[in-house]
PDB file of C-alpha atoms in Angstrom:
ATOM      1  CA  MET D   1      -2.047 -37.527  -1.907  1.00 36.00           C
ATOM      2  CA  LYS D   2      -3.973 -39.809  -4.205  1.00 35.00           C
ATOM      3  CA  THR D   3      -7.066 -39.661  -2.027  1.00 33.00           C
ATOM      4  CA  ILE D   4      -7.039 -35.904  -1.860  1.00 39.00           C
ATOM      5  CA  ILE D   5      -6.787 -35.525  -5.622  1.00 39.00           C
ATOM      6  CA  THR D   6      -9.598 -38.009  -6.179  1.00 37.00           C
ATOM      7  CA  LEU D   7     -11.863 -36.108  -3.807  1.00 37.00           C
ATOM      8  CA  SER D   8     -11.107 -32.848  -5.589  1.00 39.00           C
ATOM      9  CA  ALA D   9     -11.870 -34.485  -8.875  1.00 38.00           C
ATOM     10  CA  VAL D  10     -15.321 -35.449  -7.603  1.00 35.00           C
ATOM     11  CA  LEU D  11     -15.893 -31.911  -6.346  1.00 39.00           C
ATOM     12  CA  PHE D  12     -15.002 -30.314  -9.630  1.00 40.00           C
ATOM     13  CA  LEU D  13     -16.571 -32.717 -12.168  1.00 35.00           C
ATOM     14  CA  GLY D  14     -19.152 -30.845 -14.144  1.00 36.00           C
ATOM     15  CA  LEU D  15     -17.720 -27.359 -13.462  1.00 39.00           C
ATOM     16  CA  SER D  16     -16.941 -27.019 -17.125  1.00 37.00           C
ATOM     17  CA  SER D  17     -19.590 -25.719 -19.472  1.00 36.00           C
ATOM     18  CA  CYS D  18     -18.196 -27.917 -22.225  1.00 38.00           C
ATOM     19  CA  LYS D  19     -19.979 -30.900 -23.719  1.00 40.00           C
ATOM     20  CA  ALA D  20     -20.203 -34.079 -21.601  1.00 35.00           C
ATOM     21  CA  GLN D  21     -17.361 -35.806 -23.408  1.00 36.00           C
ATOM     22  CA  ASP D  22     -15.092 -32.810 -22.791  1.00 55.00           C
ATOM     23  CA  LYS D  23     -15.675 -32.555 -19.029  1.00 76.00           C
ATOM     24  CA  TYR D  24     -12.854 -31.329 -16.874  1.00 83.00           C
ATOM     25  CA  GLU D  25     -10.852 -34.224 -15.328  1.00 88.00           C
ATOM     26  CA  ILE D  26      -8.309 -33.285 -12.705  1.00 87.00           C
ATOM     27  CA  LYS D  27      -6.263 -36.456 -13.202  1.00 83.00           C
ATOM     28  CA  THR D  28      -5.368 -35.375 -16.754  1.00 91.00           C
ATOM     29  CA  ALA D  29      -5.699 -31.632 -16.323  1.00 95.00           C
ATOM     30  CA  LYS D  30      -2.908 -29.161 -17.037  1.00 97.00           C
ATOM     31  CA  SER D  31      -4.628 -26.270 -15.241  1.00 98.00           C
ATOM     32  CA  TYR D  32      -6.567 -26.033 -12.004  1.00 98.00           C
ATOM     33  CA  ALA D  33      -8.074 -23.441  -9.706  1.00 98.00           C
ATOM     34  CA  GLU D  34      -9.519 -23.961  -6.220  1.00 98.00           C
ATOM     35  CA  LEU D  35     -11.019 -22.440  -3.095  1.00 98.00           C
ATOM     36  CA  SER D  36     -10.882 -24.460   0.120  1.00 97.00           C
ATOM     37  CA  VAL D  37     -12.611 -23.326   3.313  1.00 97.00           C
ATOM     38  CA  LYS D  38     -13.147 -24.821   6.735  1.00 96.00           C
ATOM     39  CA  GLU D  39     -16.481 -26.050   7.995  1.00 96.00           C
ATOM     40  CA  GLY D  40     -17.552 -27.642  11.254  1.00 97.00           C
ATOM     41  CA  GLY D  41     -15.557 -25.303  13.448  1.00 97.00           C
ATOM     42  CA  LYS D  42     -16.307 -21.905  14.923  1.00 97.00           C
ATOM     43  CA  TRP D  43     -15.032 -18.371  14.993  1.00 98.00           C
ATOM     44  CA  GLU D  44     -13.256 -17.121  18.101  1.00 97.00           C
ATOM     45  CA  GLY D  45     -12.608 -13.465  17.435  1.00 97.00           C
ATOM     46  CA  ARG D  46     -10.703 -13.221  14.122  1.00 97.00           C
ATOM     47  CA  LYS D  47      -9.550 -16.865  14.258  1.00 97.00           C
ATOM     48  CA  TYR D  48     -11.377 -19.960  13.030  1.00 96.00           C
ATOM     49  CA  LYS D  49     -10.917 -22.901  15.383  1.00 96.00           C
ATOM     50  CA  GLY D  50     -11.460 -26.538  14.479  1.00 95.00           C
ATOM     51  CA  GLY D  51     -13.222 -27.829  11.395  1.00 95.00           C
ATOM     52  CA  THR D  52     -12.006 -29.443   8.198  1.00 95.00           C
ATOM     53  CA  PHE D  53     -11.363 -28.079   4.724  1.00 96.00           C
ATOM     54  CA  LYS D  54     -13.879 -28.426   1.934  1.00 97.00           C
ATOM     55  CA  ASN D  55     -13.485 -27.204  -1.652  1.00 98.00           C
ATOM     56  CA  VAL D  56     -16.150 -24.792  -2.855  1.00 98.00           C
ATOM     57  CA  GLU D  57     -16.896 -23.085  -6.153  1.00 98.00           C
ATOM     58  CA  LYS D  58     -17.940 -19.766  -4.580  1.00 98.00           C
ATOM     59  CA  LEU D  59     -17.137 -18.039  -1.341  1.00 98.00           C
ATOM     60  CA  LYS D  60     -18.273 -14.865   0.411  1.00 98.00           C
ATOM     61  CA  LEU D  61     -15.610 -13.925   2.953  1.00 98.00           C
ATOM     62  CA  ALA D  62     -16.787 -14.057   6.524  1.00 97.00           C
ATOM     63  CA  LYS D  63     -16.915 -10.666   8.256  1.00 96.00           C
ATOM     64  CA  GLU D  64     -14.371 -11.976  10.785  1.00 97.00           C
ATOM     65  CA  HIS D  65     -11.824 -12.983   8.158  1.00 97.00           C
ATOM     66  CA  THR D  66      -8.445 -11.290   8.007  1.00 97.00           C
ATOM     67  CA  ASP D  67      -4.829 -12.449   7.519  1.00 96.00           C
ATOM     68  CA  HIS D  68      -3.979 -15.672   9.364  1.00 94.00           C
ATOM     69  CA  SER D  69      -7.616 -16.431  10.287  1.00 95.00           C
ATOM     70  CA  PHE D  70      -7.043 -20.143   9.457  1.00 94.00           C
ATOM     71  CA  ASP D  71     -10.422 -20.479   7.727  1.00 96.00           C
ATOM     72  CA  ILE D  72      -9.128 -20.670   4.139  1.00 97.00           C
ATOM     73  CA  ARG D  73      -6.494 -23.166   3.066  1.00 96.00           C
ATOM     74  CA  TYR D  74      -3.233 -21.364   2.164  1.00 96.00           C
ATOM     75  CA  GLU D  75      -5.068 -18.088   2.908  1.00 96.00           C
ATOM     76  CA  GLY D  76      -6.784 -17.557  -0.410  1.00 97.00           C
ATOM     77  CA  ALA D  77      -7.635 -18.720  -3.913  1.00 98.00           C
ATOM     78  CA  GLY D  78      -5.084 -20.799  -5.846  1.00 98.00           C
ATOM     79  CA  TRP D  79      -4.569 -21.543  -9.547  1.00 98.00           C
ATOM     80  CA  GLU D  80      -1.888 -23.421 -11.449  1.00 98.00           C
ATOM     81  CA  SER D  81      -0.784 -24.769 -14.761  1.00 98.00           C
ATOM     82  CA  ASN D  82       1.514 -27.770 -15.259  1.00 98.00           C
ATOM     83  CA  LYS D  83       4.370 -25.208 -15.082  1.00 98.00           C
ATOM     84  CA  ILE D  84       3.733 -23.036 -12.013  1.00 98.00           C
ATOM     85  CA  GLY D  85       1.189 -22.102  -9.342  1.00 98.00           C
ATOM     86  CA  TYR D  86      -0.095 -18.910  -7.785  1.00 98.00           C
ATOM     87  CA  ARG D  87      -2.270 -17.839  -4.865  1.00 98.00           C
ATOM     88  CA  LEU D  88      -4.098 -14.629  -4.018  1.00 98.00           C
ATOM     89  CA  TYR D  89      -4.358 -13.628  -0.364  1.00 98.00           C
ATOM     90  CA  LEU D  90      -8.076 -13.057   0.181  1.00 98.00           C
ATOM     91  CA  ASP D  91      -7.606 -10.401   2.864  1.00 97.00           C
ATOM     92  CA  TRP D  92      -6.386  -6.806   3.237  1.00 97.00           C
ATOM     93  CA  ARG D  93      -2.973  -7.678   1.722  1.00 97.00           C
ATOM     94  CA  ASN D  94      -4.480  -8.756  -1.641  1.00 98.00           C
ATOM     95  CA  ALA D  95      -1.022  -9.880  -2.793  1.00 98.00           C
ATOM     96  CA  ILE D  96      -0.300 -12.674  -5.275  1.00 98.00           C
ATOM     97  CA  ASP D  97       2.306 -15.256  -4.307  1.00 97.00           C
ATOM     98  CA  ILE D  98       4.114 -17.949  -6.326  1.00 98.00           C
ATOM     99  CA  PHE D  99       4.172 -21.693  -5.795  1.00 98.00           C
ATOM    100  CA  GLY D 100       7.229 -23.119  -7.511  1.00 98.00           C
ATOM    101  CA  LYS D 101       6.541 -26.583  -8.968  1.00 98.00           C
ATOM    102  CA  LYS D 102       9.104 -29.354  -9.532  1.00 98.00           C
ATOM    103  CA  THR D 103       6.450 -31.511 -11.175  1.00 97.00           C
ATOM    104  CA  GLU D 104       3.958 -31.057 -14.012  1.00 97.00           C
ATOM    105  CA  ALA D 105       1.220 -32.724 -11.969  1.00 97.00           C
ATOM    106  CA  ILE D 106      -1.633 -30.793 -10.362  1.00 97.00           C
ATOM    107  CA  VAL D 107      -0.467 -30.067  -6.794  1.00 97.00           C
ATOM    108  CA  LEU D 108      -2.786 -27.523  -5.185  1.00 97.00           C
ATOM    109  CA  PRO D 109      -5.213 -30.137  -3.705  1.00 96.00           C
ATOM    110  CA  GLN D 110      -2.412 -31.259  -1.347  1.00 94.00           C
ATOM    111  CA  VAL D 111      -1.006 -27.803  -0.453  1.00 96.00           C
ATOM    112  CA  GLY D 112      -1.666 -26.814   3.151  1.00 93.00           C
ATOM    113  CA  GLN D 113      -3.451 -30.075   4.032  1.00 90.00           C
ATOM    114  CA  ASP D 114      -0.828 -31.260   6.546  1.00 76.00           C
ATOM    115  CA  GLY D 115      -0.241 -27.990   8.348  1.00 63.00           C
ATOM    116  CA  PHE D 116      -1.273 -24.375   7.882  1.00 65.00           C
ATOM    117  CA  ASP D 117       2.017 -23.139   6.350  1.00 75.00           C
ATOM    118  CA  SER D 118       3.900 -26.343   5.658  1.00 86.00           C
ATOM    119  CA  TYR D 119       4.131 -25.265   2.005  1.00 92.00           C
ATOM    120  CA  HIS D 120       6.893 -22.878   2.997  1.00 90.00           C
ATOM    121  CA  GLU D 121       9.103 -25.972   3.362  1.00 92.00           C
ATOM    122  CA  MET D 122      10.469 -27.613   0.226  1.00 95.00           C
ATOM    123  CA  SER D 123       8.693 -30.875  -0.643  1.00 94.00           C
ATOM    124  CA  ASP D 124       8.592 -33.278  -3.577  1.00 95.00           C
ATOM    125  CA  TRP D 125       6.175 -31.054  -5.484  1.00 96.00           C
ATOM    126  CA  GLY D 126       7.918 -27.760  -4.668  1.00 97.00           C
ATOM    127  CA  ALA D 127       7.101 -24.897  -2.272  1.00 97.00           C
ATOM    128  CA  ASP D 128       6.013 -21.272  -1.795  1.00 97.00           C
ATOM    129  CA  ILE D 129       9.014 -19.520  -3.333  1.00 98.00           C
ATOM    130  CA  LEU D 130       8.143 -15.783  -3.168  1.00 98.00           C
ATOM    131  CA  LYS D 131       8.327 -13.544  -0.109  1.00 95.00           C
ATOM    132  CA  ALA D 132       5.905 -10.723  -0.725  1.00 94.00           C
ATOM    133  CA  GLY D 133       6.549  -9.197   2.714  1.00 93.00           C
ATOM    134  CA  LYS D 134       5.391  -5.580   2.601  1.00 95.00           C
ATOM    135  CA  GLY D 135       5.286  -5.673  -1.213  1.00 96.00           C
ATOM    136  CA  ILE D 136       2.621  -6.265  -3.809  1.00 98.00           C
ATOM    137  CA  GLY D 137       3.814  -9.778  -4.761  1.00 98.00           C
ATOM    138  CA  ILE D 138       3.438 -10.279  -8.501  1.00 98.00           C
ATOM    139  CA  GLY D 139       0.609  -8.914 -10.686  1.00 98.00           C
ATOM    140  CA  SER D 140      -1.863  -8.108  -7.925  1.00 98.00           C
ATOM    141  CA  ILE D 141      -3.809  -4.880  -7.382  1.00 98.00           C
ATOM    142  CA  ASP D 142      -3.492  -2.016  -4.951  1.00 98.00           C
ATOM    143  CA  ARG D 143      -3.837   1.763  -5.032  1.00 98.00           C
ATOM    144  CA  TYR D 144      -0.879   4.129  -4.927  1.00 98.00           C
ATOM    145  CA  LEU D 145      -1.467   7.692  -3.689  1.00 97.00           C
ATOM    146  CA  ASN D 146       0.892  10.226  -2.166  1.00 94.00           C
ATOM    147  CA  LYS D 147       3.776   7.758  -2.225  1.00 94.00           C
ATOM    148  CA  GLU D 148       1.828   5.175  -0.287  1.00 95.00           C
ATOM    149  CA  ARG D 149       0.259   1.881  -1.303  1.00 96.00           C
ATOM    150  CA  LEU D 150      -3.326   1.675  -0.021  1.00 96.00           C
ATOM    151  CA  HIS D 151      -4.495  -1.883   0.656  1.00 96.00           C
ATOM    152  CA  PHE D 152      -7.919  -3.547   0.889  1.00 97.00           C
ATOM    153  CA  TYR D 153      -8.442  -2.689   4.574  1.00 97.00           C
ATOM    154  CA  GLU D 154     -11.999  -1.440   4.033  1.00 98.00           C
ATOM    155  CA  VAL D 155     -14.239  -3.571   1.809  1.00 98.00           C
ATOM    156  CA  ASP D 156     -17.959  -4.048   2.395  1.00 98.00           C
ATOM    157  CA  SER D 157     -17.889  -7.601   1.024  1.00 98.00           C
ATOM    158  CA  THR D 158     -15.707  -9.859  -1.085  1.00 98.00           C
ATOM    159  CA  ILE D 159     -16.930 -12.779  -3.228  1.00 98.00           C
ATOM    160  CA  ALA D 160     -14.500 -15.220  -4.880  1.00 98.00           C
ATOM    161  CA  GLU D 161     -15.307 -17.924  -7.452  1.00 98.00           C
ATOM    162  CA  VAL D 162     -13.317 -20.561  -9.275  1.00 98.00           C
ATOM    163  CA  LYS D 163     -14.027 -22.328 -12.546  1.00 98.00           C
ATOM    164  CA  ASN D 164     -12.163 -25.177 -14.286  1.00 98.00           C
ATOM    165  CA  GLU D 165     -12.478 -25.925 -17.954  1.00 97.00           C
ATOM    166  CA  VAL D 166     -10.525 -28.135 -20.334  1.00 94.00           C
ATOM    167  CA  ASN D 167      -8.490 -25.276 -21.789  1.00 96.00           C
ATOM    168  CA  LYS D 168      -8.256 -22.893 -18.825  1.00 98.00           C
ATOM    169  CA  SER D 169      -8.837 -22.332 -15.096  1.00 98.00           C
ATOM    170  CA  THR D 170     -10.149 -19.076 -13.631  1.00 98.00           C
ATOM    171  CA  VAL D 171     -10.356 -17.257 -10.323  1.00 98.00           C
ATOM    172  CA  LYS D 172     -12.795 -14.316 -10.183  1.00 98.00           C
ATOM    173  CA  VAL D 173     -12.915 -11.975  -7.212  1.00 98.00           C
ATOM    174  CA  ARG D 174     -15.498  -9.205  -6.777  1.00 98.00           C
ATOM    175  CA  TYR D 175     -14.860  -6.526  -4.190  1.00 98.00           C
ATOM    176  CA  PHE D 176     -17.903  -4.445  -3.215  1.00 98.00           C
ATOM    177  CA  GLY D 177     -17.422  -1.117  -1.522  1.00 98.00           C
ATOM    178  CA  TRP D 178     -13.579  -0.931  -1.553  1.00 98.00           C
ATOM    179  CA  LYS D 179     -12.754   2.321   0.239  1.00 98.00           C
ATOM    180  CA  THR D 180      -9.448   4.119  -0.191  1.00 98.00           C
ATOM    181  CA  ALA D 181      -8.815   7.805   0.557  1.00 96.00           C
ATOM    182  CA  SER D 182     -12.147   9.550  -0.205  1.00 96.00           C
ATOM    183  CA  ASP D 183     -13.230   7.025  -2.881  1.00 98.00           C
ATOM    184  CA  LYS D 184     -15.457   4.006  -2.600  1.00 98.00           C
ATOM    185  CA  ILE D 185     -15.754   1.719  -5.601  1.00 98.00           C
ATOM    186  CA  ASP D 186     -16.583  -1.836  -6.691  1.00 98.00           C
ATOM    187  CA  PHE D 187     -13.745  -3.735  -8.319  1.00 98.00           C
ATOM    188  CA  THR D 188     -13.431  -7.047 -10.163  1.00 98.00           C
ATOM    189  CA  SER D 189     -10.319  -9.180 -10.791  1.00 98.00           C
ATOM    190  CA  GLU D 190     -10.389 -12.167 -13.134  1.00 98.00           C
ATOM    191  CA  LEU D 191      -7.278 -14.365 -13.200  1.00 98.00           C
ATOM    192  CA  THR D 192      -6.944 -16.970 -15.948  1.00 98.00           C
ATOM    193  CA  ILE D 193      -4.243 -19.592 -16.511  1.00 98.00           C
ATOM    194  CA  LYS D 194      -3.913 -21.986 -19.446  1.00 98.00           C
ATOM    195  CA  PRO D 195      -2.214 -25.380 -19.859  1.00 98.00           C
ATOM    196  CA  ASP D 196       1.513 -25.414 -20.675  1.00 97.00           C
ATOM    197  CA  GLN D 197       1.853 -21.696 -19.836  1.00 98.00           C
ATOM    198  CA  ARG D 198       3.513 -19.810 -16.963  1.00 98.00           C
ATOM    199  CA  TYR D 199       1.534 -16.599 -17.417  1.00 98.00           C
ATOM    200  CA  THR D 200      -1.726 -15.523 -15.847  1.00 98.00           C
ATOM    201  CA  GLN D 201      -4.026 -13.138 -17.699  1.00 98.00           C
ATOM    202  CA  HIS D 202      -5.326 -10.619 -15.206  1.00 98.00           C
ATOM    203  CA  THR D 203      -8.432  -8.646 -16.290  1.00 98.00           C
ATOM    204  CA  ILE D 204      -9.474  -5.844 -13.996  1.00 98.00           C
ATOM    205  CA  HIS D 205     -12.636  -3.690 -13.932  1.00 98.00           C
ATOM    206  CA  PRO D 206     -13.190  -0.705 -11.604  1.00 98.00           C
ATOM    207  CA  SER D 207     -16.696   0.764 -11.273  1.00 98.00           C
ATOM    208  CA  LYS D 208     -15.350   4.321 -11.104  1.00 98.00           C
ATOM    209  CA  GLU D 209     -12.487   6.294 -12.609  1.00 98.00           C
ATOM    210  CA  ILE D 210     -10.003   6.905  -9.808  1.00 98.00           C
ATOM    211  CA  GLN D 211      -6.318   7.738  -9.758  1.00 98.00           C
ATOM    212  CA  GLY D 212      -3.673   5.320  -8.582  1.00 98.00           C
ATOM    213  CA  ILE D 213      -4.920   1.796  -9.313  1.00 98.00           C
ATOM    214  CA  CYS D 214      -1.688  -0.150  -9.700  1.00 98.00           C
ATOM    215  CA  THR D 215       0.014  -3.487 -10.173  1.00 98.00           C
ATOM    216  CA  GLY D 216       3.621  -4.438  -9.960  1.00 98.00           C
ATOM    217  CA  ILE D 217       6.490  -6.682  -8.859  1.00 98.00           C
ATOM    218  CA  VAL D 218       7.842  -6.824  -5.351  1.00 98.00           C
ATOM    219  CA  LYS D 219      11.467  -5.748  -5.039  1.00 98.00           C
ATOM    220  CA  GLN D 220      14.000  -8.356  -3.943  1.00 96.00           C
ATOM    221  CA  LYS D 221      17.738  -8.180  -3.361  1.00 91.00           C
ATOM    222  CA  ASN D 222      20.175  -9.581  -5.943  1.00 87.00           C
ATOM    223  CA  THR D 223      17.936  -8.789  -8.938  1.00 95.00           C
ATOM    224  CA  GLU D 224      18.068  -6.689 -12.048  1.00 92.00           C
ATOM    225  CA  LEU D 225      15.131  -4.686 -13.376  1.00 97.00           C
ATOM    226  CA  LEU D 226      14.456  -5.362 -17.058  1.00 98.00           C
ATOM    227  CA  LYS D 227      12.260  -3.291 -19.402  1.00 98.00           C
ATOM    228  CA  LYS D 228      11.311  -3.491 -23.045  1.00 98.00           C
ATOM    229  CA  VAL D 229       8.715  -2.071 -25.450  1.00 97.00           C
ATOM    230  CA  SER D 230       7.345  -3.933 -28.466  1.00 95.00           C
ATOM    231  CA  LYS D 231       8.123  -2.817 -32.038  1.00 93.00           C
ATOM    232  CA  ASN D 232       4.710  -1.247 -32.491  1.00 95.00           C
ATOM    233  CA  LYS D 233       5.072   0.318 -29.032  1.00 96.00           C
ATOM    234  CA  LYS D 234       1.683  -1.050 -28.017  1.00 97.00           C
ATOM    235  CA  TRP D 235       2.932  -3.598 -25.528  1.00 98.00           C
ATOM    236  CA  ALA D 236       5.809  -3.607 -23.039  1.00 98.00           C
ATOM    237  CA  TYR D 237       7.125  -5.521 -20.093  1.00 98.00           C
ATOM    238  CA  ILE D 238       8.876  -4.958 -16.817  1.00 98.00           C
ATOM    239  CA  ALA D 239      10.696  -7.881 -15.241  1.00 98.00           C
ATOM    240  CA  THR D 240      13.166  -8.866 -12.546  1.00 98.00           C
ATOM    241  CA  TYR D 241      15.621 -11.766 -12.523  1.00 98.00           C
ATOM    242  CA  GLY D 242      18.064 -13.104  -9.994  1.00 97.00           C
ATOM    243  CA  SER D 243      18.462 -15.133  -6.798  1.00 96.00           C
ATOM    244  CA  GLN D 244      15.188 -13.823  -5.442  1.00 97.00           C
ATOM    245  CA  SER D 245      13.310 -17.001  -4.481  1.00 97.00           C
ATOM    246  CA  LEU D 246      13.006 -18.147  -0.910  1.00 96.00           C
ATOM    247  CA  VAL D 247      15.132 -21.198  -1.617  1.00 96.00           C
ATOM    248  CA  PRO D 248      17.219 -19.092  -2.502  1.00 95.00           C
ATOM    249  CA  ASP D 249      17.772 -19.715  -6.205  1.00 96.00           C
ATOM    250  CA  LYS D 250      16.986 -18.161  -9.584  1.00 97.00           C
ATOM    251  CA  LEU D 251      13.518 -16.748 -10.225  1.00 98.00           C
ATOM    252  CA  GLY D 252      12.260 -14.470 -12.950  1.00 98.00           C
ATOM    253  CA  MET D 253       9.076 -12.385 -12.676  1.00 98.00           C
ATOM    254  CA  ALA D 254       7.467 -10.261 -15.366  1.00 98.00           C
ATOM    255  CA  ILE D 255       4.393  -8.194 -16.254  1.00 98.00           C
ATOM    256  CA  PHE D 256       3.301  -7.520 -19.855  1.00 98.00           C
ATOM    257  CA  TYR D 257       1.049  -4.482 -20.258  1.00 98.00           C
ATOM    258  CA  GLU D 258      -0.551  -2.300 -22.944  1.00 98.00           C
ATOM    259  CA  THR D 259       1.363   0.976 -22.939  1.00 98.00           C
ATOM    260  CA  SER D 260      -1.854   2.932 -23.565  1.00 98.00           C
ATOM    261  CA  THR D 261      -3.306   1.759 -20.235  1.00 98.00           C
ATOM    262  CA  ILE D 262      -0.423   2.928 -18.058  1.00 98.00           C
ATOM    263  CA  GLU D 263      -0.050   6.446 -16.683  1.00 98.00           C
ATOM    264  CA  ASN D 264       3.237   6.062 -14.898  1.00 97.00           C
ATOM    265  CA  PHE D 265       5.998   3.725 -13.675  1.00 98.00           C
ATOM    266  CA  VAL D 266       7.000   4.183 -10.023  1.00 98.00           C
ATOM    267  CA  ASP D 267      10.111   2.889  -8.364  1.00 97.00           C
ATOM    268  CA  ALA D 268       8.485   2.609  -4.905  1.00 97.00           C
ATOM    269  CA  GLU D 269      10.008   1.591  -1.627  1.00 95.00           C
ATOM    270  CA  PHE D 270       8.984  -2.070  -1.797  1.00 97.00           C
ATOM    271  CA  ASP D 271       7.839  -2.522  -5.415  1.00 98.00           C
ATOM    272  CA  HIS D 272       8.265  -1.712  -9.073  1.00 98.00           C
ATOM    273  CA  LEU D 273       4.807  -0.312  -9.777  1.00 98.00           C
ATOM    274  CA  LEU D 274       2.744   0.286 -12.913  1.00 98.00           C
ATOM    275  CA  ILE D 275       0.036   2.936 -12.360  1.00 98.00           C
ATOM    276  CA  PHE D 276      -3.050   2.515 -14.531  1.00 98.00           C
ATOM    277  CA  LYS D 277      -4.828   5.440 -16.141  1.00 98.00           C
ATOM    278  CA  PRO D 278      -8.259   6.114 -14.556  1.00 98.00           C
ATOM    279  CA  THR D 279     -10.891   4.144 -16.439  1.00 98.00           C
ATOM    280  CA  THR D 280     -14.102   2.150 -16.073  1.00 98.00           C
ATOM    281  CA  LYS D 281     -13.170  -0.112 -19.011  1.00 98.00           C
ATOM    282  CA  PHE D 282     -11.927  -3.699 -18.700  1.00 98.00           C
ATOM    283  CA  VAL D 283      -8.126  -3.767 -18.734  1.00 98.00           C
ATOM    284  CA  SER D 284      -6.064  -6.902 -19.244  1.00 98.00           C
ATOM    285  CA  PHE D 285      -2.404  -7.571 -18.588  1.00 98.00           C
ATOM    286  CA  TYR D 286      -0.231 -10.667 -18.107  1.00 98.00           C
ATOM    287  CA  PHE D 287       2.120 -11.648 -15.306  1.00 98.00           C
ATOM    288  CA  LEU D 288       4.340 -14.686 -14.770  1.00 98.00           C
ATOM    289  CA  GLY D 289       7.022 -16.340 -12.729  1.00 98.00           C
ATOM    290  CA  ALA D 290       9.737 -18.621 -14.080  1.00 98.00           C
ATOM    291  CA  TRP D 291      11.609 -20.740 -11.500  1.00 98.00           C
ATOM    292  CA  GLU D 292      14.814 -22.570 -12.318  1.00 98.00           C
ATOM    293  CA  GLN D 293      13.696 -25.814 -10.549  1.00 98.00           C
ATOM    294  CA  GLU D 294      10.534 -26.297 -12.597  1.00 97.00           C
ATOM    295  CA  LYS D 295      10.653 -29.177 -15.044  1.00 96.00           C
ATOM    296  CA  GLY D 296      12.566 -27.884 -18.068  1.00 94.00           C
ATOM    297  CA  GLY D 297      12.920 -24.562 -16.253  1.00 96.00           C
ATOM    298  CA  ILE D 298      14.685 -21.420 -17.429  1.00 97.00           C
ATOM    299  CA  GLN D 299      18.251 -21.510 -16.076  1.00 97.00           C
ATOM    300  CA  SER D 300      19.721 -18.049 -16.767  1.00 97.00           C
ATOM    301  CA  GLN D 301      18.854 -14.384 -17.295  1.00 98.00           C
ATOM    302  CA  GLU D 302      19.716 -14.742 -20.972  1.00 98.00           C
ATOM    303  CA  GLU D 303      17.163 -17.549 -21.363  1.00 98.00           C
ATOM    304  CA  PHE D 304      14.583 -15.581 -19.407  1.00 98.00           C
ATOM    305  CA  VAL D 305      14.996 -12.450 -21.556  1.00 98.00           C
ATOM    306  CA  LYS D 306      14.743 -14.578 -24.721  1.00 98.00           C
ATOM    307  CA  TYR D 307      11.532 -16.107 -23.388  1.00 98.00           C
ATOM    308  CA  LEU D 308      10.070 -12.713 -22.546  1.00 98.00           C
ATOM    309  CA  ASP D 309      11.039 -11.241 -25.926  1.00 98.00           C
ATOM    310  CA  GLU D 310       9.306 -14.125 -27.700  1.00 98.00           C
ATOM    311  CA  LYS D 311       6.082 -13.441 -25.739  1.00 98.00           C
ATOM    312  CA  LEU D 312       6.403  -9.714 -26.458  1.00 98.00           C
ATOM    313  CA  GLU D 313       6.731 -10.434 -30.189  1.00 97.00           C
ATOM    314  CA  VAL D 314       3.515 -12.453 -30.091  1.00 97.00           C
ATOM    315  CA  LEU D 315       1.751  -9.550 -28.413  1.00 96.00           C
ATOM    316  CA  ASN D 316       3.221  -7.214 -31.012  1.00 95.00           C
ATOM    317  CA  LYS D 317       1.685  -9.291 -33.817  1.00 95.00           C
ATOM    318  CA  LYS D 318      -1.506 -10.675 -32.298  1.00 95.00           C
ATOM    319  CA  ASN D 319      -2.333  -8.308 -29.407  1.00 94.00           C
ATOM    320  CA  LYS D 320      -2.710 -11.288 -27.104  1.00 93.00           C
ATOM    321  CA  ILE D 321      -0.675 -14.249 -25.909  1.00 92.00           C
TER     322      ILE D 321
END
């Protein structure tokens, strides 16, 4: 573990645009983002055989890449704070998953190093705790038309980048030529996490106004859907809480959104969905997970609601978290 983290530190030194004395240091960092791809192997159909993982700052997906191609460690881009971790599947699913953390240390450099999906098993640092299944995961993007979620099956090219700075870590993904129904657009997602926070700020930008761009929370059994609007009615949240982790134990998930950006809420088959109004403007929202086993974690629905209401009050006053 120590060797892996040291190697990652070397790879990421100098990524920050800060002054020299403020350079990003992974050993003391409270946020981190990474992309790790295999090199030295070869493609056999849609599977990558052999090779070893290497961290990169920027990646253009191989034309052969799909789900379970084994060329990208834990199947996508990852980002974390000292509280929680997330990953985005860089394939047609485009879902965001949650890594529950039992430590405040940076853990992503070790995830998936000792086996492709070993992170599904509980370890000293934690585990993958969310089953997205046929759902959207948490806070990711899809398109919802005619009661159907349309995925990222047809994309001309996808480019992902990561950046680590002292006060934040960011994953940026650009999709060129995303085709759904009769529309073909470019689309950008920028996911930013900050030290000491559970939430990710997700800023999206479509190149064309189209109906049905959506985000949401995957439905799980044994949960309650929670909703609330801020006093000034500008911000709101949807959330779920209950025994919905893979452990199984208590997990809360939430999305904070500007009410003016949302056209509709849909109780879909697999998800609670927020449908965005058609726009070509940048739109930002926040999503988060809160796992009971994290250090100092939230232990009850009452605590979770209090935590969400505090964040909503900040948005009500400052228009940002």
